[in-house]
XYZ file of C-alpha atoms in Angstrom:
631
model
C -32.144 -13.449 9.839
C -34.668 -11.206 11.607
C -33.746 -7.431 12.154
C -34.540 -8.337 16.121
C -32.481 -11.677 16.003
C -29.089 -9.922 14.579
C -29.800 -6.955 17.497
C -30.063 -9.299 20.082
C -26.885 -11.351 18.538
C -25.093 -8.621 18.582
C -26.067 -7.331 21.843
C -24.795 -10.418 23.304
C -21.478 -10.174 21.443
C -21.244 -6.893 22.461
C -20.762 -7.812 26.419
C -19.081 -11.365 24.965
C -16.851 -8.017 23.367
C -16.224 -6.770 27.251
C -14.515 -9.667 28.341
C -12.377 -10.261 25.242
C -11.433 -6.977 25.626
C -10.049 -7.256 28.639
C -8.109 -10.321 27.746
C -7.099 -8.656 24.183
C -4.036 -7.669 25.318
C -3.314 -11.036 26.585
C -4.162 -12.627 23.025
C -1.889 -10.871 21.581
C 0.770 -11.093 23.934
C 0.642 -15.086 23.981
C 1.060 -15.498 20.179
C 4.349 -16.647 19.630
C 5.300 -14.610 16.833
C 4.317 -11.928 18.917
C 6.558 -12.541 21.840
C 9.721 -11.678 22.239
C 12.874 -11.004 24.599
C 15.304 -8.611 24.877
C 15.127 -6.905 21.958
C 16.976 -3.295 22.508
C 20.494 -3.336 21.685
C 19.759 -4.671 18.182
C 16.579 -2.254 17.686
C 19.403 0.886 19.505
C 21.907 -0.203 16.745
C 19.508 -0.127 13.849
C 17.635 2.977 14.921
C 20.830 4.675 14.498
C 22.353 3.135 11.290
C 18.889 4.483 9.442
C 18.582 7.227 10.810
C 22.317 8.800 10.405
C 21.953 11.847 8.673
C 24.924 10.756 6.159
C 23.939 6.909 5.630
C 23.126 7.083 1.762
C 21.952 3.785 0.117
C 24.197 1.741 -2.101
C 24.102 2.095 -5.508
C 22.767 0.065 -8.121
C 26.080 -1.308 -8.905
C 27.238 -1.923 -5.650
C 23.813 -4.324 -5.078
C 24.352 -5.970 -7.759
C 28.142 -6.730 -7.323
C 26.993 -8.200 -4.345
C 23.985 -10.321 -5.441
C 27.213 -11.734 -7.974
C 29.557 -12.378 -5.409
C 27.043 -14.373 -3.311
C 28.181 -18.029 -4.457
C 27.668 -21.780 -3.277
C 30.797 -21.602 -0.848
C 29.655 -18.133 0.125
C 25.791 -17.838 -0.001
C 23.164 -15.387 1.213
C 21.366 -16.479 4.270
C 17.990 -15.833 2.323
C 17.186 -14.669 -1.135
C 13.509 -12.773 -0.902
C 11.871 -13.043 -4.458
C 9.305 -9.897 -4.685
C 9.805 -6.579 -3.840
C 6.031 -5.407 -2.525
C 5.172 -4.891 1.044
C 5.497 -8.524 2.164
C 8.750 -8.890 -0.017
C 10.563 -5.880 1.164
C 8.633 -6.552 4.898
C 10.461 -9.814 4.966
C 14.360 -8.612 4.024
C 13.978 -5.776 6.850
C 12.897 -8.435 9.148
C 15.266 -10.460 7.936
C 18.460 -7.996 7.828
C 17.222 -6.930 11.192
C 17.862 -9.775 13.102
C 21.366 -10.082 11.753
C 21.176 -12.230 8.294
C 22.496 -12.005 5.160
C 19.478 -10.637 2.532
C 19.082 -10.284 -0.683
C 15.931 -9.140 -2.433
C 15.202 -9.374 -6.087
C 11.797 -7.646 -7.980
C 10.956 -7.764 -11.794
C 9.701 -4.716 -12.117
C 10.093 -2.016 -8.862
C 9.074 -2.115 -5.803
C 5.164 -1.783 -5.001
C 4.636 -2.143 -8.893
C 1.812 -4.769 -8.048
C -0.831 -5.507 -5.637
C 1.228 -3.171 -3.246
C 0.548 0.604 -5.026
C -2.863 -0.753 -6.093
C -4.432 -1.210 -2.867
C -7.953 0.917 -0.956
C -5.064 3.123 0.950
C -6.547 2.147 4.214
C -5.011 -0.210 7.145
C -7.756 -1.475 8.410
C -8.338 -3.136 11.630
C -10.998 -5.869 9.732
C -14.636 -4.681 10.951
C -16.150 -6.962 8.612
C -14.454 -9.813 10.331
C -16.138 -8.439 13.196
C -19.007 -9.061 12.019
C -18.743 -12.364 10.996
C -17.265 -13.610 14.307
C -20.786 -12.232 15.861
C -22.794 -13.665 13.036
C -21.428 -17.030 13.149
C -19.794 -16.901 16.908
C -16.581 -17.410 15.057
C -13.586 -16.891 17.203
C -11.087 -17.072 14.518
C -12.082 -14.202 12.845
C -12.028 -12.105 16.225
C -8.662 -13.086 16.718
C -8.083 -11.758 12.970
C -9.838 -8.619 14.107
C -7.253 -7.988 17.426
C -4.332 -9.298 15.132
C -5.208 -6.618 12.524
C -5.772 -3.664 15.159
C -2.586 -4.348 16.632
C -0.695 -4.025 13.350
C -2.706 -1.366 12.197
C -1.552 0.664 15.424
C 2.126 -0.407 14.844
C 1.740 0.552 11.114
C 0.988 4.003 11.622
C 3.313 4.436 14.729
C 6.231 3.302 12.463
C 5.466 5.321 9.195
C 3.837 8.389 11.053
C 4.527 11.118 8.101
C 2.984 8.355 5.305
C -0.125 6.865 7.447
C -2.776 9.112 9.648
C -6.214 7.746 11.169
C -9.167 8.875 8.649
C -12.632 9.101 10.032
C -15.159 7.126 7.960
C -18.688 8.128 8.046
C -21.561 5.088 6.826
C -24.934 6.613 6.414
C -28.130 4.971 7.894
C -31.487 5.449 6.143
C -33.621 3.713 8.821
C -33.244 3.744 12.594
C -32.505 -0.446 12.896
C -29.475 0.793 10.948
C -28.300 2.965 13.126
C -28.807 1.266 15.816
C -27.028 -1.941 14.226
C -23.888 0.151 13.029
C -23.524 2.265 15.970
C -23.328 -1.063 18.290
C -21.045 -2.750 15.733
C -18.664 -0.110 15.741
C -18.946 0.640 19.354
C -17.991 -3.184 19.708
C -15.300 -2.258 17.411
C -13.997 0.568 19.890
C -14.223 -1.834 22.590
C -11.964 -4.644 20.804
C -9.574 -2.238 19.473
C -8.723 -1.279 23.587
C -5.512 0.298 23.902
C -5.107 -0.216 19.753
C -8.081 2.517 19.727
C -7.383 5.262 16.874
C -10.610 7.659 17.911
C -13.563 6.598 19.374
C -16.806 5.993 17.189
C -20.071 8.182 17.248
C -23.360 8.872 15.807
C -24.225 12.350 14.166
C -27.256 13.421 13.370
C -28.826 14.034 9.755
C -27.864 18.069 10.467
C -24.254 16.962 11.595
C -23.704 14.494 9.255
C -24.437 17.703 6.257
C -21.925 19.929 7.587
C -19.438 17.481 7.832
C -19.740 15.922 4.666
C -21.520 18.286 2.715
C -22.120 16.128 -0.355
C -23.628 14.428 1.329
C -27.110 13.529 0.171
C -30.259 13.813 2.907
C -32.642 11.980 0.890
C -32.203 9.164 -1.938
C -34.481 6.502 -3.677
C -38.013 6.860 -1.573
C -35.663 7.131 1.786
C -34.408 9.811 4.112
C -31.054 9.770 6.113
C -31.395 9.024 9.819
C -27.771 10.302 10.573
C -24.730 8.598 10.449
C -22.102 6.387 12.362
C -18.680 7.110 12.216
C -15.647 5.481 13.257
C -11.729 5.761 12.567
C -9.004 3.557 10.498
C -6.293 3.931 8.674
C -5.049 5.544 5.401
C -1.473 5.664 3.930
C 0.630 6.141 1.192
C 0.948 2.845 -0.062
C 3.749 2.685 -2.453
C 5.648 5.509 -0.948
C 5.438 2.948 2.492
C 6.630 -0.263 0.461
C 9.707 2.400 -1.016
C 10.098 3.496 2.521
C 10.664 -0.266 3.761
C 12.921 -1.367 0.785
C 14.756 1.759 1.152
C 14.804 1.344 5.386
C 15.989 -2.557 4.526
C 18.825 -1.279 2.559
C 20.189 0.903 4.788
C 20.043 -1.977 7.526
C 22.218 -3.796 5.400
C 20.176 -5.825 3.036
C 21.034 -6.015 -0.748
C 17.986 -5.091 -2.740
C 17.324 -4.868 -6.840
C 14.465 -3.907 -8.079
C 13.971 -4.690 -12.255
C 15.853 -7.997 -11.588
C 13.961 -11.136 -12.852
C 14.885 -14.398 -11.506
C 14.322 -16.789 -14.532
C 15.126 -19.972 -12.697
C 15.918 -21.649 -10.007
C 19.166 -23.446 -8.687
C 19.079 -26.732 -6.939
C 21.475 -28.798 -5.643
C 21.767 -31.876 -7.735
C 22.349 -34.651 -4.385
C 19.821 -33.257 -2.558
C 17.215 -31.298 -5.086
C 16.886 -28.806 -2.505
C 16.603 -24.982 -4.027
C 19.805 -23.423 -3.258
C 19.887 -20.340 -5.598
C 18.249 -18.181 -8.559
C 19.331 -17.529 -11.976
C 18.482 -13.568 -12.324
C 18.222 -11.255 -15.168
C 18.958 -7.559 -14.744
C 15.964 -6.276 -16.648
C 18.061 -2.586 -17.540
C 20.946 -4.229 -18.940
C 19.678 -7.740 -19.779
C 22.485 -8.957 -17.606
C 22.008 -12.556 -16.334
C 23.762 -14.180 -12.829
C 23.353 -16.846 -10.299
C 23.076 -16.144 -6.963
C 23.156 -18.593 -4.135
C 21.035 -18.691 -1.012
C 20.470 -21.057 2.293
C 16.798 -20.249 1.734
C 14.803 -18.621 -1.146
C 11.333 -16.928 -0.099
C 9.092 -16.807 -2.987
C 6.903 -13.318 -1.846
C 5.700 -12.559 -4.979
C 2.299 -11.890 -4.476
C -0.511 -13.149 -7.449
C 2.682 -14.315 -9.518
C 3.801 -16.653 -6.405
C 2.146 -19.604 -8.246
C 4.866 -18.963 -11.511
C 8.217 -19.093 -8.792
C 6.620 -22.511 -7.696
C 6.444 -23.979 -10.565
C 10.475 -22.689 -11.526
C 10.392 -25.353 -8.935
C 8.079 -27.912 -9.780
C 5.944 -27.793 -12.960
C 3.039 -30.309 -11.277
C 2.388 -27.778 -8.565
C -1.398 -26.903 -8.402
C -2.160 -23.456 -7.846
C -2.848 -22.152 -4.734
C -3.907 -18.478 -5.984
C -7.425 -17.449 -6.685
C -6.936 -13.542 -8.263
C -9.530 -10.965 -7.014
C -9.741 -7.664 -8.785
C -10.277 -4.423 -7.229
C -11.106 -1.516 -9.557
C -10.073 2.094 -7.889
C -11.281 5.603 -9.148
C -10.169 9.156 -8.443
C -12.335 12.214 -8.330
C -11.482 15.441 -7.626
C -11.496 17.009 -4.498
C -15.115 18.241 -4.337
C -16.693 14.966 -4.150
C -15.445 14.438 -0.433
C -14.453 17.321 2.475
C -10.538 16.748 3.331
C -10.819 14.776 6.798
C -13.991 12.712 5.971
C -14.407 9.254 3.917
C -17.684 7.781 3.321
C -18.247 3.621 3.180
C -21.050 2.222 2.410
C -21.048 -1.530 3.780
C -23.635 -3.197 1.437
C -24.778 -1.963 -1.874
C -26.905 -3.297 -4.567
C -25.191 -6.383 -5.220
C -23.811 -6.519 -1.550
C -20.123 -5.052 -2.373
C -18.848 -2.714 -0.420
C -17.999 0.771 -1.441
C -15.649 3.808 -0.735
C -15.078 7.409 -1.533
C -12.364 8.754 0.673
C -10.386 11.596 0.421
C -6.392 10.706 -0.526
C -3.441 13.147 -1.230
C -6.090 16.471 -2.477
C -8.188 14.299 -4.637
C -11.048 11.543 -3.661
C -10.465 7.723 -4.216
C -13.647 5.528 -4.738
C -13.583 2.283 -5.616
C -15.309 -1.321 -4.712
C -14.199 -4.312 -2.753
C -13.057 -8.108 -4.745
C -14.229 -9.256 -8.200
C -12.442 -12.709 -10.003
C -10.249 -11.687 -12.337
C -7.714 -12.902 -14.440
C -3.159 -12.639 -13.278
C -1.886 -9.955 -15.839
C 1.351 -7.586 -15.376
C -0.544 -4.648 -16.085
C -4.276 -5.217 -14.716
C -6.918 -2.446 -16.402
C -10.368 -1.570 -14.971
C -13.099 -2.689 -17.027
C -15.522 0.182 -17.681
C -18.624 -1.233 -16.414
C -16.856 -1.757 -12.915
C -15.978 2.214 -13.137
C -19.632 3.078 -13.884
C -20.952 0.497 -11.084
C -18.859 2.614 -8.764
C -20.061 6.197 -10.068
C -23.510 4.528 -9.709
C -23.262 2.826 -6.403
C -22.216 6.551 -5.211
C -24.450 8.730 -7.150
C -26.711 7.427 -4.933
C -25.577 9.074 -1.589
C -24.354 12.382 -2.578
C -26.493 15.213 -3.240
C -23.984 16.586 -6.689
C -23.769 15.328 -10.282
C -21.469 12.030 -10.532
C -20.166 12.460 -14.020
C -17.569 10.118 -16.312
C -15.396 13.059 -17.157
C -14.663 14.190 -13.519
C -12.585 10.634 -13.559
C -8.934 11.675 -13.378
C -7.651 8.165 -12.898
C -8.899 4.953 -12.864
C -6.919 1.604 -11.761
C -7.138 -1.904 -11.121
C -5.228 -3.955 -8.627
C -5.156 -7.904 -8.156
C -5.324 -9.342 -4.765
C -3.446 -12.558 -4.076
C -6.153 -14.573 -2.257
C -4.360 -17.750 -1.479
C -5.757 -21.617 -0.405
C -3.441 -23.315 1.454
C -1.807 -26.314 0.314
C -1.384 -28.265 3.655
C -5.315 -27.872 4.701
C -7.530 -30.719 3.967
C -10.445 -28.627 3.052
C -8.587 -26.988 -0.185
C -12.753 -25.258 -0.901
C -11.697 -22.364 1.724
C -9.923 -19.513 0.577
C -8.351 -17.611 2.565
C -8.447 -14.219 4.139
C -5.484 -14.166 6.300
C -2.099 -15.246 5.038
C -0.127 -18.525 3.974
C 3.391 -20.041 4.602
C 4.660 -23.217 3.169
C 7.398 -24.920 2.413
C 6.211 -27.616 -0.486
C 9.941 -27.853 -1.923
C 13.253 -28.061 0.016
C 14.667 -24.911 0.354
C 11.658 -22.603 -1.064
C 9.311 -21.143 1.475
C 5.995 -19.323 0.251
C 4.252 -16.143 1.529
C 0.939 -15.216 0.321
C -2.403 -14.235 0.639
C -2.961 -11.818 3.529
C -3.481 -8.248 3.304
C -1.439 -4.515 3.645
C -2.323 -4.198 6.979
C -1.068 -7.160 8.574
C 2.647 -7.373 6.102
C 4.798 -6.869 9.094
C 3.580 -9.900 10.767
C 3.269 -11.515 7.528
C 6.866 -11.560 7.098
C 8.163 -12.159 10.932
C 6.121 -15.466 9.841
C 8.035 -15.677 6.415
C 11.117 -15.115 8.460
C 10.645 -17.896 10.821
C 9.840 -20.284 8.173
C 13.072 -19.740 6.404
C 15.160 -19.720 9.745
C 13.614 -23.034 10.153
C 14.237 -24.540 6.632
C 17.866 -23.052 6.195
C 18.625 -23.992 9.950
C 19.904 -20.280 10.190
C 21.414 -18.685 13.188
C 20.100 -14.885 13.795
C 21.525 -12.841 16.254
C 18.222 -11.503 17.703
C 14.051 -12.170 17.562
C 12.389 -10.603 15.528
C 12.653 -6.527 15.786
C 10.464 -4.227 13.321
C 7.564 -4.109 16.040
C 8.979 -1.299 17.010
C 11.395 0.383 13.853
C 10.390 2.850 12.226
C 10.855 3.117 8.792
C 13.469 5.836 7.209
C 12.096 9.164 7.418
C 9.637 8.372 10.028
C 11.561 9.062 13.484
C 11.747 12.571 14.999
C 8.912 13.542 12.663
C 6.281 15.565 13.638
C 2.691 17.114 11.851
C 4.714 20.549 12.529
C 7.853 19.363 10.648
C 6.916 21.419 7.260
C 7.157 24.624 9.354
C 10.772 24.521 8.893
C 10.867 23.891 5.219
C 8.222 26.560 4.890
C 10.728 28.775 7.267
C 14.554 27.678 5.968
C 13.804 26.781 2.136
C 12.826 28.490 -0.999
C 12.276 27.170 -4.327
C 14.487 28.195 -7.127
C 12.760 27.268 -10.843
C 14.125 27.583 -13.826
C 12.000 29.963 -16.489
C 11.777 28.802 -20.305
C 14.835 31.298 -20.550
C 17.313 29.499 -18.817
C 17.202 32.113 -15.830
C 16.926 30.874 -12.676
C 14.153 32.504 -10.073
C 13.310 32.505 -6.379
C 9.764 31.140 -5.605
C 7.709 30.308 -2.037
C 8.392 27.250 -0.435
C 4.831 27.139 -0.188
C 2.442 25.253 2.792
C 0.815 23.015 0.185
C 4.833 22.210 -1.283
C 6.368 22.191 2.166
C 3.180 19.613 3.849
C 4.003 17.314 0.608
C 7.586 16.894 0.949
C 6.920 16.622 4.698
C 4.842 13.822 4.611
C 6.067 11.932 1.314
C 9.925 12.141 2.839
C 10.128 12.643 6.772
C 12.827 13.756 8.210
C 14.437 13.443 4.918
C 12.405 16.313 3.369
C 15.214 18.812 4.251
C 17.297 16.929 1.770
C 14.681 17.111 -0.650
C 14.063 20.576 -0.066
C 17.880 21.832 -0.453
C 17.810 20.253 -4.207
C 14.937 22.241 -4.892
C 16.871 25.344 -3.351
C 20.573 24.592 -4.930
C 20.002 22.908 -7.781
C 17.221 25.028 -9.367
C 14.910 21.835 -9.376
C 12.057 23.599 -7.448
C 9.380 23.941 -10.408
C 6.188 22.003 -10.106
C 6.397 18.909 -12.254
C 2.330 19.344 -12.842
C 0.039 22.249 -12.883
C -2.449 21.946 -9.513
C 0.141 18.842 -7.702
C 2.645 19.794 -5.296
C 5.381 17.484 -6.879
C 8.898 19.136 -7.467
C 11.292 18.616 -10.029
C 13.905 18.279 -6.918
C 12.063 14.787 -6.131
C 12.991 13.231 -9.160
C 16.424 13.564 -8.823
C 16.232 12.934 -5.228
C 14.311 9.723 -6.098
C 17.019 8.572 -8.652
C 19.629 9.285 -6.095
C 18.101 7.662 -3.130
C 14.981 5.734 -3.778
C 16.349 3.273 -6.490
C 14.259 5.247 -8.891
C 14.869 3.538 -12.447
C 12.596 4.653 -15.044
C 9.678 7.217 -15.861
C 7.416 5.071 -14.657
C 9.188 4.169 -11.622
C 8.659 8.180 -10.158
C 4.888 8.758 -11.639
C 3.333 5.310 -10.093
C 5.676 4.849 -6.749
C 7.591 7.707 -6.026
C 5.507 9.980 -6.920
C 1.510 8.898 -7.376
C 0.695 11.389 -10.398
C -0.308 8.380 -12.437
C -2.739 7.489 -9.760
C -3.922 10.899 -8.947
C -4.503 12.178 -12.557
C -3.397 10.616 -15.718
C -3.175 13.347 -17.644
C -0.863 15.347 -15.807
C 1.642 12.461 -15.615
C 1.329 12.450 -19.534
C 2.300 16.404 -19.620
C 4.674 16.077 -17.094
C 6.677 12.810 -18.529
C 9.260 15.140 -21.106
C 10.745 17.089 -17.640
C 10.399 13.917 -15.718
C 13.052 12.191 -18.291
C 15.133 14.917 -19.126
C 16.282 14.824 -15.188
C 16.508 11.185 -14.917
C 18.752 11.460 -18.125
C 20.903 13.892 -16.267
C 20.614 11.372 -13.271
C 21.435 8.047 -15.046
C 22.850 9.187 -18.209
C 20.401 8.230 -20.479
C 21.148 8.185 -24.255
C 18.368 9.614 -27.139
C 17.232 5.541 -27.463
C 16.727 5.135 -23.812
C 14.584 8.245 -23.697
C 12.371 7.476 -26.565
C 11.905 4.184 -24.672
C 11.356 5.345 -21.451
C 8.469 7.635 -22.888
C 6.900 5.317 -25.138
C 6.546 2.851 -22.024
C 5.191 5.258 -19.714
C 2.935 6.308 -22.446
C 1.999 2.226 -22.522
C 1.516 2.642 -18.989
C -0.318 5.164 -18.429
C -3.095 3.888 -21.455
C -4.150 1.345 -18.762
C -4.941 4.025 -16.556
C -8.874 4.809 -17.890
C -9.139 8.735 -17.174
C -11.950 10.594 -19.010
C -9.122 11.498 -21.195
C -8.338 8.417 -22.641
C -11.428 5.547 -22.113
C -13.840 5.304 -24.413
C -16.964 5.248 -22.143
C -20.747 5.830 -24.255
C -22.626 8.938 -23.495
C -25.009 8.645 -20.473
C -26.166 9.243 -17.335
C -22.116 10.261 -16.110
C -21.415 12.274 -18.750
């Protein structure tokens, strides 16, 4: 397509752009799933069963005792199998709207797809462009669904998602004249959903606000840049957030639960139940549901066949390799995309909890537990971005380096089965089992309000409400404000422990107070009086902000299991810089042994499988990468 063809195309999507615009609103309002009625005496009651300053969660036992005691004269309205964001998305909806929920997960929650993910919630821009490219109004009505959850997303986790300005460079002047229209088409779509509005800065501007920025590259100068707004979060500490928020609502959840098989009902065949294994005690027990909901993201395709061993697959695995840098590569407030590179992948560098996250968009790859980056996709990334910034891109600055597998998913009902697809799938192949896939971060909420219906559908339940978590936010999240650390800064000092046993006042620091702020919400305070009472306020890592206090906090509150359970999702050491989760592991285990009562076999194990863990993790420290251009 000609450079003129795909202005003029987009020039006349652009005012197509002004009319859906105006009707956006309307689009959304007239899906179904969006709709709703009266919907504020449930959302009142909820509201104020999370957010009770005494509500604790139930314990492990107590979950667990119920999961048991859920039999076939007595069963769970629905049984949710995966505890990432769709999983733990669908028993809040659930729970919400006055059903009985249960939620099992393997490992813990977010331990997939979920804590592996770009950190942004993005509204779909691409999509965007492929509705104007080939007049596609399916994928603009993917682009209005996706601004209207991103907006909801960051209204109801405020202290774990912000909008993040995201600058794409132009090195001729039909580029920035192609972007800035794009993206002004994307302000216009995004209406009342709009973050910030987009702009062009010059070559001068662009410098001083990203300073690594480079001004010339390969035989080409930069024209300026275009920037516009989406979102970034805290992914794992969201998909704890909703689990934890779901629990307090009233739903049962278990993470490191396996379910090994499945129950049906011998007359009828229909799945009524799941035989699960408690993966810390190697417990086993049935537990019976009207409806099991198999969200387990790439493994979905293993629950259906506990089902039925025929079943074809309906997952095609895409890899996405992630890197982190530190903080020099990127100024604080200011990511970088670059929409087409060499081999027509998109790129990233974005700045992410004091460190800078690069990484690339889908590969193939193969389902595995415990996905590792392969090392040429972590020097295609240094590579791809070597080539926009104006300082050395070297192998050793990598602190972390990660791989996450997105559950791409063909549905089984369309006739074309060739189409994979972008937005999500719900179906119900066997009696009884209802499967959610496919889809993306962004969009889990209304991801499982569909799950939801499906089941209330197959199971013929009877809710007491519509559909409610538009508008709940999760624990933590309401009556917080940017300010909030002020008072931790103001009310809370840190009392550490010295290598002598003594115990010693220290600052309640900005950097300290801002984490616990925004990892915890509201809840910080509670955080912070741990660190204050219980001596627990020492720095788990030299250069992070993470406390000892959290860890205990964690174990107490957050379902927090295992070593590997607080550096991956509670925490995201492991993410931000191998090597410090390695030297911080011994401290991290002796106060989850004071937590859970560990015994000397349980600790040995615990750090021998973080250890495991964090090998497939490929940090400068431990990858073996040949000397070249990044060393």
């Amino acid at each position: 397509m000609s450079s003129a063809t795909r202005i003029r195309r987009l020039g006349v999507a652009t005012a197509a752009a002004f009319a859906a615009a105006a009707g956006g609103t309307a689009i959304i309002l007239n899906n179904p799933s969006l709709a709703g009625s009266d919907r504020g005496p449930a959302l009142d009651v909820v509201r104020r069963t999370i957010n009770d300053v005494n509500v604790v969660v139930p314990s492990r036992a107590v979950q667990e005792s119920v999961l048991i005691s859920a039999g076939s004269a007595n069963p769970l309205d629905i049984l949710v199998i995966g505890g990432g964001a769709t999983g733990s998305g669908v028993a809040l909806d659930a729970v919400t709207r006055g059903l009985r929920v249960g939620l099992v997960e393997r490992e813990d929650f977010s331990s997939g797809t979920s804590s592996r993910s770009t950190k942004l919630i993005h509204g779909g821009v691409r999509y965007l462009e492929k509705a104007v490219f080939n007049l596609d109004y399916g994928q603009l009505r993917l682009v209005f669904h996706a601004l209207e959850e991103r907006k909801q997303m960051i209204d109801n986790a405020p202290h774990l998602c912000h909008a993040l300005p995201c600058m794409t460079p132009c090195f001729d002047w039909f580029e920035v004249v192609y972007y800035w229209m794009g993206l002004k088409m994307y302000d216009l779509v995004a209406g009342r959903r709009l973050l910030h509005l987009s702009r062009y800065y010059s070559t001068q501007e662009s410098t001083e606000l990203f300073p690594t920025l480079a001004k010339k590259g390969k035989d080409r100068n930069l024209k300026g840049t275009v920037v516009y707004y989406d979102g970034q979060m805290n992914d794992s500490r969201v998909n704890v957030g909703l689990a934890v928020t779901a629990a307090l609502a009233g739903a049962t959840v278990l993470n490191h639960a396996e379910v090994v098989s499945l129950i049906k009902d011998e007359s009828s065949q229909r799945v009524v139940g799941a035989r699960i294994r408690n993966n810390i005690s190697g417990k086993e027990f049935d537990t019976y549901a009207k409806v099991v909901v198999n969200a387990a993201g790439p493994f979905c395709d293993s629950v259906r066949k506990l089902a039925d061993k025929s079943v074809q697959p309906i997952i095609c695995p895409s890899s996405g390799v992630h890197i982190v840098l530190p903080d020099y590569y990127s100024p604080e407030g200011m990511g970088l995309i670059v929409p087409k590179t060499k081999d027509g992948r998109v790129v990233f560098m974005l700045p992410w909890l004091g460190r800078t996250v690069a990484g690339t968009t889908d590969s193939d790859t193969v389902i595995t537990l415990l996905p590792e980056p392969h090392e040429d996709e972590i020097e295609f990334i240094l590579d791809a971005i070597s080539d926009y910034l104006n300082v050395k891109v070297r192998r050793t600055d990598v602190l972390s380096a990660w791989s996450g597998i997105r559950p791409l998913a063909t549905d089984p009902s369309a006739k074309n089965t060739e189409s994979i697809s972008r937005d999500h799938v719900v179906c119900e192949e066997y009696p009884g089992l209802v499967t959610i896939t496919g889809g993306k971060w962004t969009t889990y909420r209304s991801m499982a309000e569909d799950a939801v219906n499906a089941a209330i559908k197959s199971g013929k339940l009877s809710p007491t409400n519509e559909c409610i978590t538009q508008n709940l936010r999760l624990v933590g999240g309401d009556g917080w404000e940017p300010s909030s650390f002020t008072v931790l800064a103001q009310q809370y000092v840190r009392m550490k422990r010295t290598y002598g046993g003594k115990v010693v006042p220290g600052v309640m620091d900005t950097t300290a107070a801002k984490h616990l702020s925004h990892a915890y919400g509201t809840l910080a305070e509670r955080v912070a009086a741990i660190a204050q009472d219980e001596g627990l306020g020492k720095r788990l890592a030299h250069g992070y902000p993470f406390l000892e206090a959290e860890v205990a906090y964690c174990a107490r509150n957050e379902y927090c299991e295992s070593a590997v359970d607080f550096i991956a999702r509670r925490s995201r050491l492991a993410f931000l810089d191998t090597d410090a989760a390695q030297r911080a592991l011994p401290r991290i285990i002796e106060i989850l042994t004071a937590e859970h009562g560990w015994d000397k076999s349980r600790q040995k194990h615990e750090l021998q499988k973080a250890k495991e863990f964090l090998e497939t993790f490929k940090s400068a420290k431990n990858a073996q990468f040949h000397d070249g251009k990044h060393q």
